[in-house]
Amino acid sequence: MSENVKTVLPETEIPRHWYNINADLPEPMAPVLHPGTFEPVGPDDLAPLFPMAVIEQEMSTEREVEIPAPVRDAYRQWRPSPLYRARRLEKALGTPARIYYKYEGVSPAGSHKPNTAIPQAFYNKVEGVKRITTETGAGQWGSSLALAGAMFDLAIEVFMVKVSFNQKPYRRAFMESFGATCIASPSNTTEAGRAVLADNPKATGSLGIAISEAVELAVQRDDTKYALGSVLNHVLLHQTVAGLETMRQLEMVDDYPDKVIGCTGGGSNFAGIAFPFLGERLRGGPSTEFIAVEPASCPTLTKGRFAYDWGDTGHLTPLTKMHTLGSGFMPPGFHAGGLRYHGMAPQISHLTDLGYIHPRAYGQLECFAAGLEFARAEGIIPAPEANHAVKATIDEAIACRESGESKALLFNLCGHGHFDMQAYTDYLAGNLKEEQTSAAEQSMALSGLPSV
Amino acid sequence: MSENVKTVLPETEIPRHWYNINADLPEPMAPVLHPGTFEPVGPDDLAPLFPMAVIEQEMSTEREVEIPAPVRDAYRQWRPSPLYRARRLEKALGTPARIYYKYEGVSPAGSHKPNTAIPQAFYNKVEGVKRITTETGAGQWGSSLALAGAMFDLAIEVFMVKVSFNQKPYRRAFMESFGATCIASPSNTTEAGRAVLADNPKATGSLGIAISEAVELAVQRDDTKYALGSVLNHVLLHQTVAGLETMRQLEMVDDYPDKVIGCTGGGSNFAGIAFPFLGERLRGGPSTEFIAVEPASCPTLTKGRFAYDWGDTGHLTPLTKMHTLGSGFMPPGFHAGGLRYHGMAPQISHLTDLGYIHPRAYGQLECFAAGLEFARAEGIIPAPEANHAVKATIDEAIACRESGESKALLFNLCGHGHFDMQAYTDYLAGNLKEEQTSAAEQSMALSGLPSV
């Protein structure tokens, strides 16, 4: 027992501030544009959707943003989360690399999403909001906002893409267990939903339609706002609590990462682990490498264009400059539902464009194989999304074995796979195949980019 | 943030010994009897099934049994587990009680079962065993032994009751993810299984048949042993790691429990949290109350007889003196699968008979209601088994509110409900009913007790 496996911090060491990378950007980001006028948006344009504290964070360039006491208080349920040294995996791989993983699956929702669901619920509560609407695909985000709603006594209404609503009844039960309402989208609750159903009563829905439904309700009522679980600056800001804790935990074992690795869908878990370290690099610190891992069948950073685009298929949201496959891109049905998004967080896109983040894409079969190798060594079954980070880490550890270098590799194990066992069942039975996206499909979706 | 919510211990504070309550019993236990001769068994009678280190622990009266270094090493993946102060639940109930819960759901299998799966796998490994067979009902135990097998490079073969095998494919996927084999029982793999299938090709199985299959394979081959996940002394011994940690954690917050509460199926999670404190009481310490909570539809401690009985329906196992509903008792299909057992750990039965443990039974509907109340306050969805402990704790906290007393209540939250969401789905949809067992059924099963 001489070698440390798990570094834990007491509650008192939950960070007091989130880290805002906007303070350290070498070049400013491109402005967010109004979808009607294509002119830069101001706070008032966003006020119908978000509480003012969130809008201020979205636009802030302060390096440190205080975490309110009630949010730290709610974080205590599972934070600080453990940082693991993957000694069994290192041994299984025969690598001299030092592999660390931050485990965000210990949260009550099983992923990193409550890190932002809780402050978003808090800020809404403070500003007198009674109800928050949102959309969810696979259900991780909806589950986390449901949990946050229970903590701050807010009504939560989740529009869940109908195909997932039917396929994943346990995610719905999870949300309802916390008192939230979960509605299959398209629904008869909204104009947007009714319009889709009038056109096609059997429509199985999409994230784009679900966003339209959630936004419609939020705009309609003064006591209701809308919340988003990734992509935006304030969401990435909230996730830095994980990276800041990790920094302190690595100090305790006297180490510093040579490479920081995370999977990227909208980008929030990657930003959460990477930005505090990337900020140090931008301020002249160690030249750590940052690797963003995405699915080969939704290759936003590796094959998308860095351009202005809408956040939704219905073109109701503002436009941001980001890596995008086009808002009309329909990702195939691979299992990492949290990575099925046509765009990427503008901050991550910007830093990738500037060369600070190195993107990489993998197919789902090699990711499941890596996830099982990890599980058998470390005891934790990762979420299919997290398997992408696991795969990249194993590849880097094998490269260390071949070169004989002992590098420190850090990745974010952003969630467990307990609600994804159907994916593992399919993989183990040999029933999973590689999902492909043709160049023609990608090119067609990109042809729909706005002329800004 | 002045009030502590979660008490964490560093890895170095994982206990170095398990606590053996046999050292402190006010009266010795009744001997275990051979199923053929009804004479007391010796170590050699058990040698075909268990490694000698386990048999020695089964019979030991040493107060402290050393936890081997490789077991402590494996425990580090999730141990020490957190002790929570349920401040939000206390507030929601308006109770002056101080509610604590030990959370064993942080283990990689999501329950307390790895606490014994890991040492059992270790002792088998040391004695040169290559393969362990076992049975599982709902799958928690099979999952934990699969995990332990991956850690110590042992082949694990799990006979899973066929009806559960078909109903719970995710548990099977969990076991297979760790490299274990999971076989629907009755199977064609064994004589016992083939005999059942010859009689009824559509037989859906029972725990009794699955035990027979697992035992048959273990006895047949020299490189194979059998493992059990509850009931026996050595299993309860291994679970005391949870109670010993809790004792240290309560010291850190300067408190001591007035009441210790756990759910009881075979008895191992209850013993794990209770025995270290009960041992102190037996040695003249504080007069803590110990409450064992069972399902009203399988009321072993509250309505069973304290008598010699077999551990299995097939009458292959030794006889122990325990609270039993009769080895022919078929519990109805309520959702807390881990509590569906006709007998009870002999140590718990003995201490209940001596008046040190107070049993209590609840129906499943009131337990699910309590579980949801807990989840909405504390953020964790408990396993249906654990809901029994939650219900008793809430009742005790309400009693404190009514009497104005500030008692310290401690319960074992032995697992999360991530693999039990169908039960919550049914409950939330109003599709669960109270399962009943008639007095006639109970009386009939008791009529089958052996004449010892």
Tab-separated table of N, CA and C in Angstrom, chain A residues 418, chain B residues 103-114 140 144 171 174 383 413-417 419:
chain	number	residue	atom	x	y	z
A	418	HIS	N	-23.582	2.834	-16.358
A	418	HIS	CA	-24.683	2.036	-15.799
A	418	HIS	C	-25.978	2.153	-16.594
B	103	TYR	N	-22.243	5.100	2.582
B	103	TYR	CA	-22.658	4.860	1.202
B	103	TYR	C	-21.757	3.836	0.509
B	104	GLU	N	-22.264	2.609	0.428
B	104	GLU	CA	-21.505	1.526	-0.204
B	104	GLU	C	-21.756	1.426	-1.719
B	105	GLY	N	-22.657	2.274	-2.220
B	105	GLY	CA	-22.922	2.296	-3.664
B	105	GLY	C	-21.761	2.828	-4.487
B	106	VAL	N	-20.739	3.392	-3.841
B	106	VAL	CA	-19.579	3.892	-4.594
B	106	VAL	C	-18.668	2.770	-5.083
B	107	SER	N	-18.907	1.538	-4.669
B	107	SER	CA	-18.071	0.441	-5.160
B	107	SER	C	-18.323	0.244	-6.655
B	108	PRO	N	-17.362	-0.356	-7.356
B	108	PRO	CA	-17.519	-0.503	-8.809
B	108	PRO	C	-18.746	-1.341	-9.183
B	109	ALA	N	-19.194	-2.230	-8.305
B	109	ALA	CA	-20.391	-3.013	-8.612
B	109	ALA	C	-21.649	-2.318	-8.093
B	110	GLY	N	-21.493	-1.212	-7.394
B	110	GLY	CA	-22.639	-0.428	-6.943
B	110	GLY	C	-23.266	-0.893	-5.647
B	111	SER	N	-22.606	-1.809	-4.938
B	111	SER	CA	-23.152	-2.291	-3.669
B	111	SER	C	-22.010	-2.705	-2.753
B	112	HIS	N	-22.386	-3.208	-1.565
B	112	HIS	CA	-21.409	-3.660	-0.577
B	112	HIS	C	-20.780	-5.012	-0.940
B	113	LYS	N	-21.316	-5.727	-1.918
B	113	LYS	CA	-20.881	-7.104	-2.185
B	113	LYS	C	-19.389	-7.271	-2.494
B	114	PRO	N	-18.728	-6.313	-3.168
B	114	PRO	CA	-17.288	-6.517	-3.403
B	114	PRO	C	-16.463	-6.609	-2.120
B	140	GLN	N	-26.528	-8.815	-8.262
B	140	GLN	CA	-25.554	-7.981	-7.549
B	140	GLN	C	-24.313	-8.785	-7.133
B	144	SER	N	-20.345	-8.649	-8.548
B	144	SER	CA	-19.218	-8.358	-7.662
B	144	SER	C	-18.137	-9.428	-7.762
B	171	ARG	N	-27.465	-6.865	-16.127
B	171	ARG	CA	-26.607	-7.476	-15.109
B	171	ARG	C	-25.682	-8.501	-15.773
B	174	PHE	N	-22.988	-6.706	-17.475
B	174	PHE	CA	-22.031	-6.209	-16.486
B	174	PHE	C	-21.016	-7.313	-16.157
B	383	ALA	N	-30.969	1.477	-3.970
B	383	ALA	CA	-31.458	0.180	-4.429
B	383	ALA	C	-32.734	-0.153	-3.656
B	413	LEU	N	-26.476	2.596	3.521
B	413	LEU	CA	-27.038	2.723	2.170
B	413	LEU	C	-26.213	1.778	1.301
B	414	CYS	N	-26.668	0.512	1.262
B	414	CYS	CA	-25.799	-0.568	0.777
B	414	CYS	C	-25.633	-0.591	-0.728
B	415	GLY	N	-26.450	0.180	-1.471
B	415	GLY	CA	-26.256	0.201	-2.920
B	415	GLY	C	-27.160	1.209	-3.596
B	416	HIS	N	-26.790	1.575	-4.823
B	416	HIS	CA	-27.627	2.489	-5.609
B	416	HIS	C	-28.614	1.700	-6.470
B	417	GLY	N	-29.572	2.427	-7.028
B	417	GLY	CA	-30.647	1.784	-7.776
B	417	GLY	C	-30.500	1.865	-9.291
B	419	PHE	N	-29.449	-0.079	-11.505
B	419	PHE	CA	-29.847	-1.275	-12.252
B	419	PHE	C	-31.267	-1.719	-11.873
